[in-house]
CSV table of C-alpha atoms in Angstrom, one decimal:
chain,number,residue,atom,x,y,z
A,290,MET,CA,122.1,131.9,-119.7
A,291,THR,CA,118.9,131.3,-118.2
A,292,VAL,CA,117.6,127.4,-119.3
A,293,ARG,CA,113.9,127.8,-119.2
A,294,ARG,CA,111.3,125.2,-118.6
A,295,PHE,CA,110.0,124.2,-121.8
A,296,HIS,CA,114.3,124.0,-122.8
A,297,ALA,CA,114.5,121.0,-120.4
A,298,GLU,CA,111.3,119.7,-121.1
A,299,ILE,CA,111.8,119.6,-125.2
A,300,GLY,CA,115.6,118.3,-124.0
A,301,ALA,CA,114.1,115.0,-121.7
A,302,ALA,CA,111.9,114.1,-124.0
A,303,ILE,CA,114.1,114.1,-127.1
A,304,VAL,CA,116.8,112.0,-125.1
A,305,THR,CA,114.5,109.9,-123.2
A,306,GLY,CA,112.6,109.3,-127.3
A,307,ALA,CA,116.0,108.4,-128.1
A,308,LEU,CA,116.4,105.7,-126.0
A,309,GLY,CA,113.2,104.0,-126.4
A,310,LEU,CA,114.0,104.0,-130.4
A,311,ALA,CA,117.5,102.9,-129.5
A,312,ALA,CA,115.8,100.3,-127.7
A,313,MET,CA,113.3,99.1,-130.2
A,314,ILE,CA,115.8,99.1,-133.2
A,315,GLY,CA,118.6,96.9,-130.9
A,316,ALA,CA,115.2,94.5,-130.3
A,317,THR,CA,114.5,94.0,-133.4
A,318,GLU,CA,118.3,92.2,-134.2
A,319,LEU,CA,117.6,89.8,-131.6
A,320,GLY,CA,113.1,89.0,-132.9
A,321,VAL,CA,110.1,90.6,-132.0
A,322,GLY,CA,107.8,88.6,-132.4
A,323,TRP,CA,106.6,84.3,-131.0
A,324,GLU,CA,108.2,81.6,-131.8
A,325,GLU,CA,106.5,78.1,-131.0
A,326,SER,CA,108.1,78.8,-127.2
A,327,GLY,CA,107.0,81.8,-126.8
A,328,PRO,CA,108.6,85.4,-127.4
A,329,GLN,CA,111.8,86.3,-128.9
A,330,SER,CA,114.1,88.0,-127.4
A,331,GLY,CA,113.6,90.9,-127.9
A,332,TYR,CA,109.8,91.0,-127.3
A,333,PHE,CA,109.8,92.6,-124.4
A,334,PRO,CA,112.2,95.3,-124.8
A,335,PHE,CA,110.7,95.9,-128.0
A,336,TYR,CA,108.1,96.8,-126.7
A,337,VAL,CA,108.9,99.0,-123.3
A,338,GLY,CA,111.1,100.9,-125.9
A,339,LEU,CA,107.5,101.8,-128.1
A,340,ILE,CA,105.7,102.8,-125.0
A,341,LEU,CA,109.2,104.6,-124.1
A,342,VAL,CA,108.8,106.9,-127.6
A,343,GLY,CA,105.2,107.4,-127.2
A,344,ALA,CA,105.8,109.1,-123.7
A,345,SER,CA,108.2,110.7,-125.0
A,346,LEU,CA,106.1,111.7,-127.8
A,347,TRP,CA,103.2,112.4,-125.6
A,348,ASN,CA,105.2,115.0,-123.2
A,349,LEU,CA,106.9,116.8,-126.4
A,350,VAL,CA,103.6,117.4,-126.9
A,351,ALA,CA,102.3,118.4,-123.9
A,352,ALA,CA,105.4,120.6,-123.7
A,353,PHE,CA,104.1,122.9,-126.5
A,354,LEU,CA,101.3,123.6,-125.6
A,355,ALA,CA,102.4,124.2,-122.0
A,356,HIS,CA,104.5,126.8,-123.6
A,357,ARG,CA,102.3,127.7,-126.3
A,358,ALA,CA,99.8,128.8,-122.9
A,359,THR,CA,102.4,130.2,-121.0
A,360,VAL,CA,102.9,132.6,-124.1
A,361,ALA,CA,99.8,133.9,-123.9
A,362,GLY,CA,99.9,133.8,-120.7
A,363,HIS,CA,102.2,136.2,-120.5
A,364,ALA,CA,101.2,138.7,-123.3
A,365,ARG,CA,98.2,139.0,-121.1
A,366,THR,CA,99.5,139.7,-117.7
A,367,GLY,CA,103.3,140.1,-118.1
A,368,GLU,CA,104.0,137.7,-116.2
A,369,ALA,CA,107.8,135.4,-117.6
A,370,GLU,CA,108.0,131.6,-117.9
A,371,GLU,CA,109.9,130.5,-115.0
A,372,PRO,CA,113.2,129.3,-115.3
A,373,PHE,CA,114.1,126.2,-114.9
A,374,LEU,CA,118.7,127.0,-114.2
A,375,ASP,CA,119.8,130.7,-113.7
A,376,SER,CA,122.9,131.4,-115.0
A,377,ALA,CA,124.2,130.5,-111.5
A,378,ARG,CA,123.0,126.9,-111.0
A,379,LEU,CA,124.0,126.1,-114.5
A,380,GLY,CA,127.3,126.8,-114.0
A,381,ARG,CA,127.2,124.4,-111.1
A,382,LEU,CA,125.9,122.5,-112.5
A,383,GLY,CA,128.9,122.2,-115.5
A,384,ARG,CA,131.1,122.1,-112.8
A,385,PHE,CA,130.2,118.7,-110.9
A,386,LEU,CA,130.3,117.1,-114.5
A,387,ALA,CA,133.0,118.8,-115.5
A,388,VAL,CA,134.9,117.3,-112.4
A,389,MET,CA,132.8,113.8,-113.3
A,390,LEU,CA,134.3,113.8,-116.9
A,391,ALA,CA,137.4,114.5,-115.5
A,392,PHE,CA,136.6,110.6,-112.8
A,393,VAL,CA,136.2,108.8,-115.8
A,394,ILE,CA,139.2,110.5,-118.1
A,395,VAL,CA,141.3,109.5,-115.2
A,396,THR,CA,139.5,106.1,-113.9
A,397,LEU,CA,140.2,104.5,-118.0
A,398,VAL,CA,143.7,106.2,-118.2
A,399,MET,CA,145.2,105.8,-114.3
A,400,GLY,CA,142.4,102.8,-113.0
A,401,ILE,CA,140.0,102.8,-110.5
A,402,TYR,CA,141.6,103.2,-107.8
A,403,VAL,CA,143.7,106.3,-108.7
A,404,GLY,CA,140.4,108.1,-110.1
A,405,SER,CA,138.5,107.7,-106.7
A,406,ALA,CA,140.7,109.0,-104.7
A,407,SER,CA,141.7,111.7,-106.7
A,408,TYR,CA,137.7,112.5,-107.0
A,409,ILE,CA,137.0,111.8,-103.3
A,410,ALA,CA,140.1,114.4,-102.6
A,411,TYR,CA,138.8,117.0,-104.6
A,412,SER,CA,135.4,117.4,-103.4
A,413,ALA,CA,136.0,116.8,-99.8
A,414,TRP,CA,138.7,120.1,-100.3
A,415,ARG,CA,136.5,121.3,-102.9
A,416,GLY,CA,133.1,120.9,-99.6
A,417,GLY,CA,135.6,122.5,-96.9
A,418,TYR,CA,138.1,120.2,-95.9
A,419,ARG,CA,141.7,120.7,-95.3
A,420,PRO,CA,143.6,120.3,-97.7
A,421,LEU,CA,145.7,116.4,-96.4
A,422,PHE,CA,142.4,115.2,-94.3
A,423,ALA,CA,140.4,115.7,-98.0
A,424,LEU,CA,143.8,113.7,-99.3
A,425,ALA,CA,143.4,111.5,-96.4
A,426,MET,CA,140.1,110.8,-96.9
A,427,GLY,CA,140.3,109.6,-100.8
A,428,VAL,CA,143.0,107.7,-100.1
A,429,GLY,CA,141.5,105.5,-97.5
A,430,PHE,CA,138.5,105.6,-100.2
A,431,ALA,CA,140.7,103.8,-102.1
A,432,LEU,CA,142.3,101.6,-99.3
A,433,ALA,CA,138.4,100.1,-98.7
A,434,LEU,CA,137.8,99.8,-102.3
A,435,TYR,CA,141.1,97.6,-102.7
A,436,LEU,CA,139.9,95.5,-99.5
A,437,VAL,CA,136.3,95.0,-100.6
A,438,PHE,CA,136.9,94.1,-103.8
A,439,GLU,CA,140.9,93.0,-104.4
A,440,VAL,CA,140.6,91.1,-100.6
A,441,ALA,CA,137.4,89.7,-99.8
A,442,PHE,CA,135.5,89.7,-103.1
A,443,LEU,CA,138.1,88.4,-105.1
A,444,MET,CA,137.2,90.9,-107.6
A,445,PRO,CA,139.9,93.1,-109.8
A,446,LEU,CA,139.6,96.2,-110.7
A,447,LEU,CA,141.0,97.9,-113.0
A,448,LYS,CA,144.0,99.4,-112.1
A,449,GLY,CA,145.5,100.8,-115.3
A,450,PRO,CA,149.7,101.5,-115.2
A,451,ILE,CA,149.9,100.9,-111.1
A,452,GLU,CA,149.0,97.2,-111.8
A,453,PRO,CA,153.0,96.3,-113.1
A,454,LEU,CA,154.5,99.0,-110.5
A,455,LEU,CA,153.1,98.5,-107.8
A,456,GLY,CA,154.2,93.8,-109.1
A,457,ILE,CA,150.5,92.8,-108.4
A,458,TYR,CA,149.2,89.9,-110.2
């Protein structure tokens, strides 16, 4: 499967337009008008969302026009539209997103220390490091997180079921 540039531009325009629309809807709940003291809380977010929706519509129209010109050019010259993501790159992107999703799930279930140690160790191992060294890197990173946030800044992070097992807090 190959993702064409046209499809990527359409997807990006839809996503940014949806974000702008969400900002506009959220801003209307805060009020988008003026009061005696100045603009209400949602005034600026509403107009930023409106600009984002407008820019997304512009990009959507531009993508369709460019695609139409490319199709017309293809009929004359026989050149195909350039791919945005070929099958190999799409597979790598899918694997990266799957690993990131696993990281988020492990972090929510087991805590930030287990999640980050697992992610760093797995990434290092897949990057070519020996398994024992990759595991040491993951554990070292989790230890560094603990020392910086818990000890230095006194900011507790999500520990999951490890917290009661270690008797922390």
